[in-house]
Amino acid sequence: MIRKEDLLQIGRFAKPHGIKGELSLITDCDLFGETDHPYLVCEMDGIPVPFYIESHRPKGTSVILVKLEHIDNLTEARRFAGRPVYCPVAALANVPEKDAGWRRFKGYVLEDERQGVIGCVTEVDDTTLNVLFHVNCGGKEILAPMAEELISAVDRDGKRLIVSLPDGLLNL
């Protein structure tokens, strides 16, 4: 059985592409770079359901055209439009760090080199060019702008993200 806590949202299905059941997956996670992942998960009637991938191909830098098994026409594909797409967290362990996307940091402890532990990343807003981490800081939610150049180290095993934030950034 697939449990929601074992999943990580990697993107969202947009509209169908063509009439043969292909879907546009908007994602910043390169699941299909080094190794293929056999399935994606979508919530159907409140239950996480695996859908096996028949084929995939890139379309630009943030869209992958995905053909799911047994989804063979436009009507079936439309059921997926707008749905969040998940992947088992364990599957992301084999994805190179640079290709895993910002959402992989959900659940990580955010730690600044100078200030120490800031809090736990509860959500990642990567819908715009400026990525924001929602961080639970002692029961209070703060927003932490994030960029690759701010990251000092990533401890995957300890689920810690060590950053070097400019002074005053968290006080905005």
PDB file of C-alpha atoms in Angstrom:
ATOM      1  CA  MET A   1       0.000   0.000   0.000  1.00  0.00           C
ATOM      2  CA  ILE A   2       1.277   3.460  -0.882  1.00  0.00           C
ATOM      3  CA  ARG A   3       1.301   5.900   2.028  1.00  0.00           C
ATOM      4  CA  LYS A   4       1.117   9.671   1.469  1.00  0.00           C
ATOM      5  CA  GLU A   5       3.974  10.284   3.893  1.00  0.00           C
ATOM      6  CA  ASP A   6       6.242   8.187   1.638  1.00  0.00           C
ATOM      7  CA  LEU A   7       5.540  10.425  -1.368  1.00  0.00           C
ATOM      8  CA  LEU A   8       6.967  13.710  -2.557  1.00  0.00           C
ATOM      9  CA  GLN A   9       5.171  15.984  -4.997  1.00  0.00           C
ATOM     10  CA  ILE A  10       7.416  16.414  -8.031  1.00  0.00           C
ATOM     11  CA  GLY A  11       5.088  18.410 -10.249  1.00  0.00           C
ATOM     12  CA  ARG A  12       1.642  18.717 -11.734  1.00  0.00           C
ATOM     13  CA  PHE A  13      -0.071  17.427 -14.844  1.00  0.00           C
ATOM     14  CA  ALA A  14      -1.186  20.187 -17.177  1.00  0.00           C
ATOM     15  CA  LYS A  15      -3.506  19.636 -20.113  1.00  0.00           C
ATOM     16  CA  PRO A  16      -3.304  16.547 -22.311  1.00  0.00           C
ATOM     17  CA  HIS A  17      -0.983  16.687 -25.295  1.00  0.00           C
ATOM     18  CA  GLY A  18      -2.618  15.422 -28.466  1.00  0.00           C
ATOM     19  CA  ILE A  19      -5.424  12.858 -28.634  1.00  0.00           C
ATOM     20  CA  LYS A  20      -3.628   9.606 -27.773  1.00  0.00           C
ATOM     21  CA  GLY A  21      -3.460  10.052 -23.988  1.00  0.00           C
ATOM     22  CA  GLU A  22      -0.141  11.816 -23.621  1.00  0.00           C
ATOM     23  CA  LEU A  23       0.071  14.259 -20.677  1.00  0.00           C
ATOM     24  CA  SER A  24       2.204  17.331 -20.021  1.00  0.00           C
ATOM     25  CA  LEU A  25       4.027  16.965 -16.693  1.00  0.00           C
ATOM     26  CA  ILE A  26       5.314  20.280 -15.354  1.00  0.00           C
ATOM     27  CA  THR A  27       8.274  19.524 -13.099  1.00  0.00           C
ATOM     28  CA  ASP A  28      11.761  20.638 -12.149  1.00  0.00           C
ATOM     29  CA  CYS A  29      12.707  17.086 -11.170  1.00  0.00           C
ATOM     30  CA  ASP A  30      14.631  15.078 -13.736  1.00  0.00           C
ATOM     31  CA  LEU A  31      13.378  11.604 -12.826  1.00  0.00           C
ATOM     32  CA  PHE A  32      14.140  10.368 -16.290  1.00  0.00           C
ATOM     33  CA  GLY A  33      17.707  11.667 -16.592  1.00  0.00           C
ATOM     34  CA  GLU A  34      20.070   8.980 -15.356  1.00  0.00           C
ATOM     35  CA  THR A  35      17.612   6.163 -14.670  1.00  0.00           C
ATOM     36  CA  ASP A  36      13.999   5.621 -15.567  1.00  0.00           C
ATOM     37  CA  HIS A  37      11.431   5.461 -12.816  1.00  0.00           C
ATOM     38  CA  PRO A  38       8.655   2.974 -13.683  1.00  0.00           C
ATOM     39  CA  TYR A  39       5.669   4.787 -12.196  1.00  0.00           C
ATOM     40  CA  LEU A  40       4.208   8.054 -10.941  1.00  0.00           C
ATOM     41  CA  VAL A  41       1.511   8.466  -8.299  1.00  0.00           C
ATOM     42  CA  CYS A  42      -1.666  10.560  -8.506  1.00  0.00           C
ATOM     43  CA  GLU A  43      -4.383  10.852  -5.927  1.00  0.00           C
ATOM     44  CA  MET A  44      -7.660   9.426  -7.212  1.00  0.00           C
ATOM     45  CA  ASP A  45     -10.701   9.725  -4.937  1.00  0.00           C
ATOM     46  CA  GLY A  46      -8.377  10.515  -2.028  1.00  0.00           C
ATOM     47  CA  ILE A  47      -6.213   7.415  -2.520  1.00  0.00           C
ATOM     48  CA  PRO A  48      -2.630   7.439  -3.886  1.00  0.00           C
ATOM     49  CA  VAL A  49      -2.647   5.323  -7.049  1.00  0.00           C
ATOM     50  CA  PRO A  50       0.449   4.285  -9.065  1.00  0.00           C
ATOM     51  CA  PHE A  51       0.353   4.795 -12.817  1.00  0.00           C
ATOM     52  CA  TYR A  52       3.004   3.016 -14.842  1.00  0.00           C
ATOM     53  CA  ILE A  53       4.868   4.981 -17.483  1.00  0.00           C
ATOM     54  CA  GLU A  54       4.675   3.672 -21.032  1.00  0.00           C
ATOM     55  CA  SER A  55       6.912   6.373 -22.511  1.00  0.00           C
ATOM     56  CA  HIS A  56       8.202   9.882 -21.911  1.00  0.00           C
ATOM     57  CA  ARG A  57       9.998  12.633 -23.814  1.00  0.00           C
ATOM     58  CA  PRO A  58      11.122  16.144 -22.918  1.00  0.00           C
ATOM     59  CA  LYS A  59       9.304  19.213 -24.164  1.00  0.00           C
ATOM     60  CA  GLY A  60      11.359  22.240 -23.186  1.00  0.00           C
ATOM     61  CA  THR A  61      13.152  22.599 -19.867  1.00  0.00           C
ATOM     62  CA  SER A  62      10.296  22.147 -17.387  1.00  0.00           C
ATOM     63  CA  VAL A  63       7.791  19.937 -19.232  1.00  0.00           C
ATOM     64  CA  ILE A  64       7.947  16.212 -19.872  1.00  0.00           C
ATOM     65  CA  LEU A  65       5.375  14.559 -22.114  1.00  0.00           C
ATOM     66  CA  VAL A  66       4.344  11.356 -20.357  1.00  0.00           C
ATOM     67  CA  LYS A  67       2.291   8.464 -21.732  1.00  0.00           C
ATOM     68  CA  LEU A  68       0.802   6.359 -18.930  1.00  0.00           C
ATOM     69  CA  GLU A  69      -0.147   2.736 -19.486  1.00  0.00           C
ATOM     70  CA  HIS A  70      -3.868   2.218 -20.243  1.00  0.00           C
ATOM     71  CA  ILE A  71      -4.494   5.950 -20.771  1.00  0.00           C
ATOM     72  CA  ASP A  72      -5.066   5.876 -24.511  1.00  0.00           C
ATOM     73  CA  ASN A  73      -7.294   8.783 -25.470  1.00  0.00           C
ATOM     74  CA  LEU A  74      -8.039  12.422 -24.801  1.00  0.00           C
ATOM     75  CA  THR A  75     -11.055  11.692 -22.573  1.00  0.00           C
ATOM     76  CA  GLU A  76      -9.039   9.459 -20.229  1.00  0.00           C
ATOM     77  CA  ALA A  77      -6.123  11.912 -20.182  1.00  0.00           C
ATOM     78  CA  ARG A  78      -8.355  14.851 -19.218  1.00  0.00           C
ATOM     79  CA  ARG A  79      -9.017  13.169 -15.825  1.00  0.00           C
ATOM     80  CA  PHE A  80      -5.384  13.922 -14.926  1.00  0.00           C
ATOM     81  CA  ALA A  81      -5.282  17.607 -15.923  1.00  0.00           C
ATOM     82  CA  GLY A  82      -4.336  19.803 -12.974  1.00  0.00           C
ATOM     83  CA  ARG A  83      -3.565  16.882 -10.642  1.00  0.00           C
ATOM     84  CA  PRO A  84      -0.446  16.930  -8.491  1.00  0.00           C
ATOM     85  CA  VAL A  85       2.060  14.219  -9.399  1.00  0.00           C
ATOM     86  CA  TYR A  86       3.991  12.347  -6.730  1.00  0.00           C
ATOM     87  CA  CYS A  87       6.949  10.025  -6.623  1.00  0.00           C
ATOM     88  CA  PRO A  88       8.045   7.705  -3.812  1.00  0.00           C
ATOM     89  CA  VAL A  89      10.765   9.412  -1.774  1.00  0.00           C
ATOM     90  CA  ALA A  90      12.861   6.233  -1.987  1.00  0.00           C
ATOM     91  CA  ALA A  91      12.958   6.539  -5.790  1.00  0.00           C
ATOM     92  CA  LEU A  92      14.550   9.985  -5.533  1.00  0.00           C
ATOM     93  CA  ALA A  93      17.552   8.534  -3.695  1.00  0.00           C
ATOM     94  CA  ASN A  94      18.926   7.410  -7.076  1.00  0.00           C
ATOM     95  CA  VAL A  95      18.317  10.738  -8.794  1.00  0.00           C
ATOM     96  CA  PRO A  96      21.419  12.974  -8.903  1.00  0.00           C
ATOM     97  CA  GLU A  97      21.149  15.882  -6.431  1.00  0.00           C
ATOM     98  CA  LYS A  98      21.171  18.512  -9.179  1.00  0.00           C
ATOM     99  CA  ASP A  99      18.189  16.868 -10.926  1.00  0.00           C
ATOM    100  CA  ALA A 100      15.926  16.185  -7.946  1.00  0.00           C
ATOM    101  CA  GLY A 101      14.273  19.629  -7.799  1.00  0.00           C
ATOM    102  CA  TRP A 102      13.510  21.969  -4.908  1.00  0.00           C
ATOM    103  CA  ARG A 103      10.652  19.893  -3.498  1.00  0.00           C
ATOM    104  CA  ARG A 104      13.107  17.255  -2.303  1.00  0.00           C
ATOM    105  CA  PHE A 105      13.883  19.585   0.618  1.00  0.00           C
ATOM    106  CA  LYS A 106      10.397  19.352   2.101  1.00  0.00           C
ATOM    107  CA  GLY A 107      10.865  17.842   5.560  1.00  0.00           C
ATOM    108  CA  TYR A 108      14.519  18.908   5.775  1.00  0.00           C
ATOM    109  CA  VAL A 109      15.857  20.975   8.652  1.00  0.00           C
ATOM    110  CA  LEU A 110      17.040  24.358   7.373  1.00  0.00           C
ATOM    111  CA  GLU A 111      20.242  25.440   9.101  1.00  0.00           C
ATOM    112  CA  ASP A 112      22.166  28.657   8.553  1.00  0.00           C
ATOM    113  CA  GLU A 113      25.961  28.579   8.948  1.00  0.00           C
ATOM    114  CA  ARG A 114      25.918  31.578  11.314  1.00  0.00           C
ATOM    115  CA  GLN A 115      22.446  31.518  12.911  1.00  0.00           C
ATOM    116  CA  GLY A 116      22.199  27.750  13.427  1.00  0.00           C
ATOM    117  CA  VAL A 117      18.953  25.795  13.058  1.00  0.00           C
ATOM    118  CA  ILE A 118      16.134  27.898  11.615  1.00  0.00           C
ATOM    119  CA  GLY A 119      13.407  25.243  11.439  1.00  0.00           C
ATOM    120  CA  CYS A 120      11.798  22.531   9.333  1.00  0.00           C
ATOM    121  CA  VAL A 121      10.843  23.107   5.698  1.00  0.00           C
ATOM    122  CA  THR A 122       7.097  22.383   5.545  1.00  0.00           C
ATOM    123  CA  GLU A 123       6.347  23.509   1.985  1.00  0.00           C
ATOM    124  CA  VAL A 124       8.232  24.584  -1.119  1.00  0.00           C
ATOM    125  CA  ASP A 125       6.740  27.220  -3.401  1.00  0.00           C
ATOM    126  CA  ASP A 126       8.508  26.888  -6.732  1.00  0.00           C
ATOM    127  CA  THR A 127       5.687  28.228  -8.877  1.00  0.00           C
ATOM    128  CA  THR A 128       7.674  31.372  -9.687  1.00  0.00           C
ATOM    129  CA  LEU A 129      11.318  32.058 -10.497  1.00  0.00           C
ATOM    130  CA  ASN A 130      11.913  32.969  -6.850  1.00  0.00           C
ATOM    131  CA  VAL A 131      11.688  29.762  -4.818  1.00  0.00           C
ATOM    132  CA  LEU A 132      10.323  30.164  -1.289  1.00  0.00           C
ATOM    133  CA  PHE A 133      10.660  27.687   1.551  1.00  0.00           C
ATOM    134  CA  HIS A 134       7.891  27.728   4.161  1.00  0.00           C
ATOM    135  CA  VAL A 135       9.746  27.016   7.395  1.00  0.00           C
ATOM    136  CA  ASN A 136       8.250  26.107  10.780  1.00  0.00           C
ATOM    137  CA  CYS A 137      10.368  28.151  13.161  1.00  0.00           C
ATOM    138  CA  GLY A 138       9.242  27.364  16.710  1.00  0.00           C
ATOM    139  CA  GLY A 139       5.565  27.181  15.738  1.00  0.00           C
ATOM    140  CA  LYS A 140       5.764  30.322  13.597  1.00  0.00           C
ATOM    141  CA  GLU A 141       5.886  30.073   9.809  1.00  0.00           C
ATOM    142  CA  ILE A 142       8.543  32.100   8.058  1.00  0.00           C
ATOM    143  CA  LEU A 143       9.334  32.354   4.360  1.00  0.00           C
ATOM    144  CA  ALA A 144      12.927  31.785   3.305  1.00  0.00           C
ATOM    145  CA  PRO A 145      13.866  32.763  -0.255  1.00  0.00           C
ATOM    146  CA  MET A 146      16.123  30.080  -1.724  1.00  0.00           C
ATOM    147  CA  ALA A 147      18.672  29.866  -4.525  1.00  0.00           C
ATOM    148  CA  GLU A 148      21.403  27.362  -5.349  1.00  0.00           C
ATOM    149  CA  GLU A 149      24.151  29.840  -4.516  1.00  0.00           C
ATOM    150  CA  LEU A 150      22.868  30.041  -0.899  1.00  0.00           C
ATOM    151  CA  ILE A 151      23.321  26.298  -0.299  1.00  0.00           C
ATOM    152  CA  SER A 152      26.549  25.365   1.494  1.00  0.00           C
ATOM    153  CA  ALA A 153      25.899  21.655   2.036  1.00  0.00           C
ATOM    154  CA  VAL A 154      23.185  19.000   1.841  1.00  0.00           C
ATOM    155  CA  ASP A 155      23.047  16.162   4.361  1.00  0.00           C
ATOM    156  CA  ARG A 156      20.673  13.696   2.713  1.00  0.00           C
ATOM    157  CA  ASP A 157      20.961  11.074   5.433  1.00  0.00           C
ATOM    158  CA  GLY A 158      20.346  13.574   8.247  1.00  0.00           C
ATOM    159  CA  LYS A 159      17.799  15.521   6.139  1.00  0.00           C
ATOM    160  CA  ARG A 160      19.573  18.825   6.767  1.00  0.00           C
ATOM    161  CA  LEU A 161      20.076  21.714   4.369  1.00  0.00           C
ATOM    162  CA  ILE A 162      22.930  23.984   5.395  1.00  0.00           C
ATOM    163  CA  VAL A 163      22.752  27.453   3.879  1.00  0.00           C
ATOM    164  CA  SER A 164      24.545  30.778   4.097  1.00  0.00           C
ATOM    165  CA  LEU A 165      21.769  33.375   4.187  1.00  0.00           C
ATOM    166  CA  PRO A 166      22.503  37.092   3.846  1.00  0.00           C
ATOM    167  CA  ASP A 167      21.996  39.032   7.086  1.00  0.00           C
ATOM    168  CA  GLY A 168      18.414  40.169   7.590  1.00  0.00           C
ATOM    169  CA  LEU A 169      16.943  37.978   4.816  1.00  0.00           C
ATOM    170  CA  LEU A 170      14.625  36.137   7.188  1.00  0.00           C
ATOM    171  CA  ASN A 171      13.380  39.386   8.728  1.00  0.00           C
ATOM    172  CA  LEU A 172      11.764  40.675   5.531  1.00  0.00           C
TER     173      LEU A 172
END
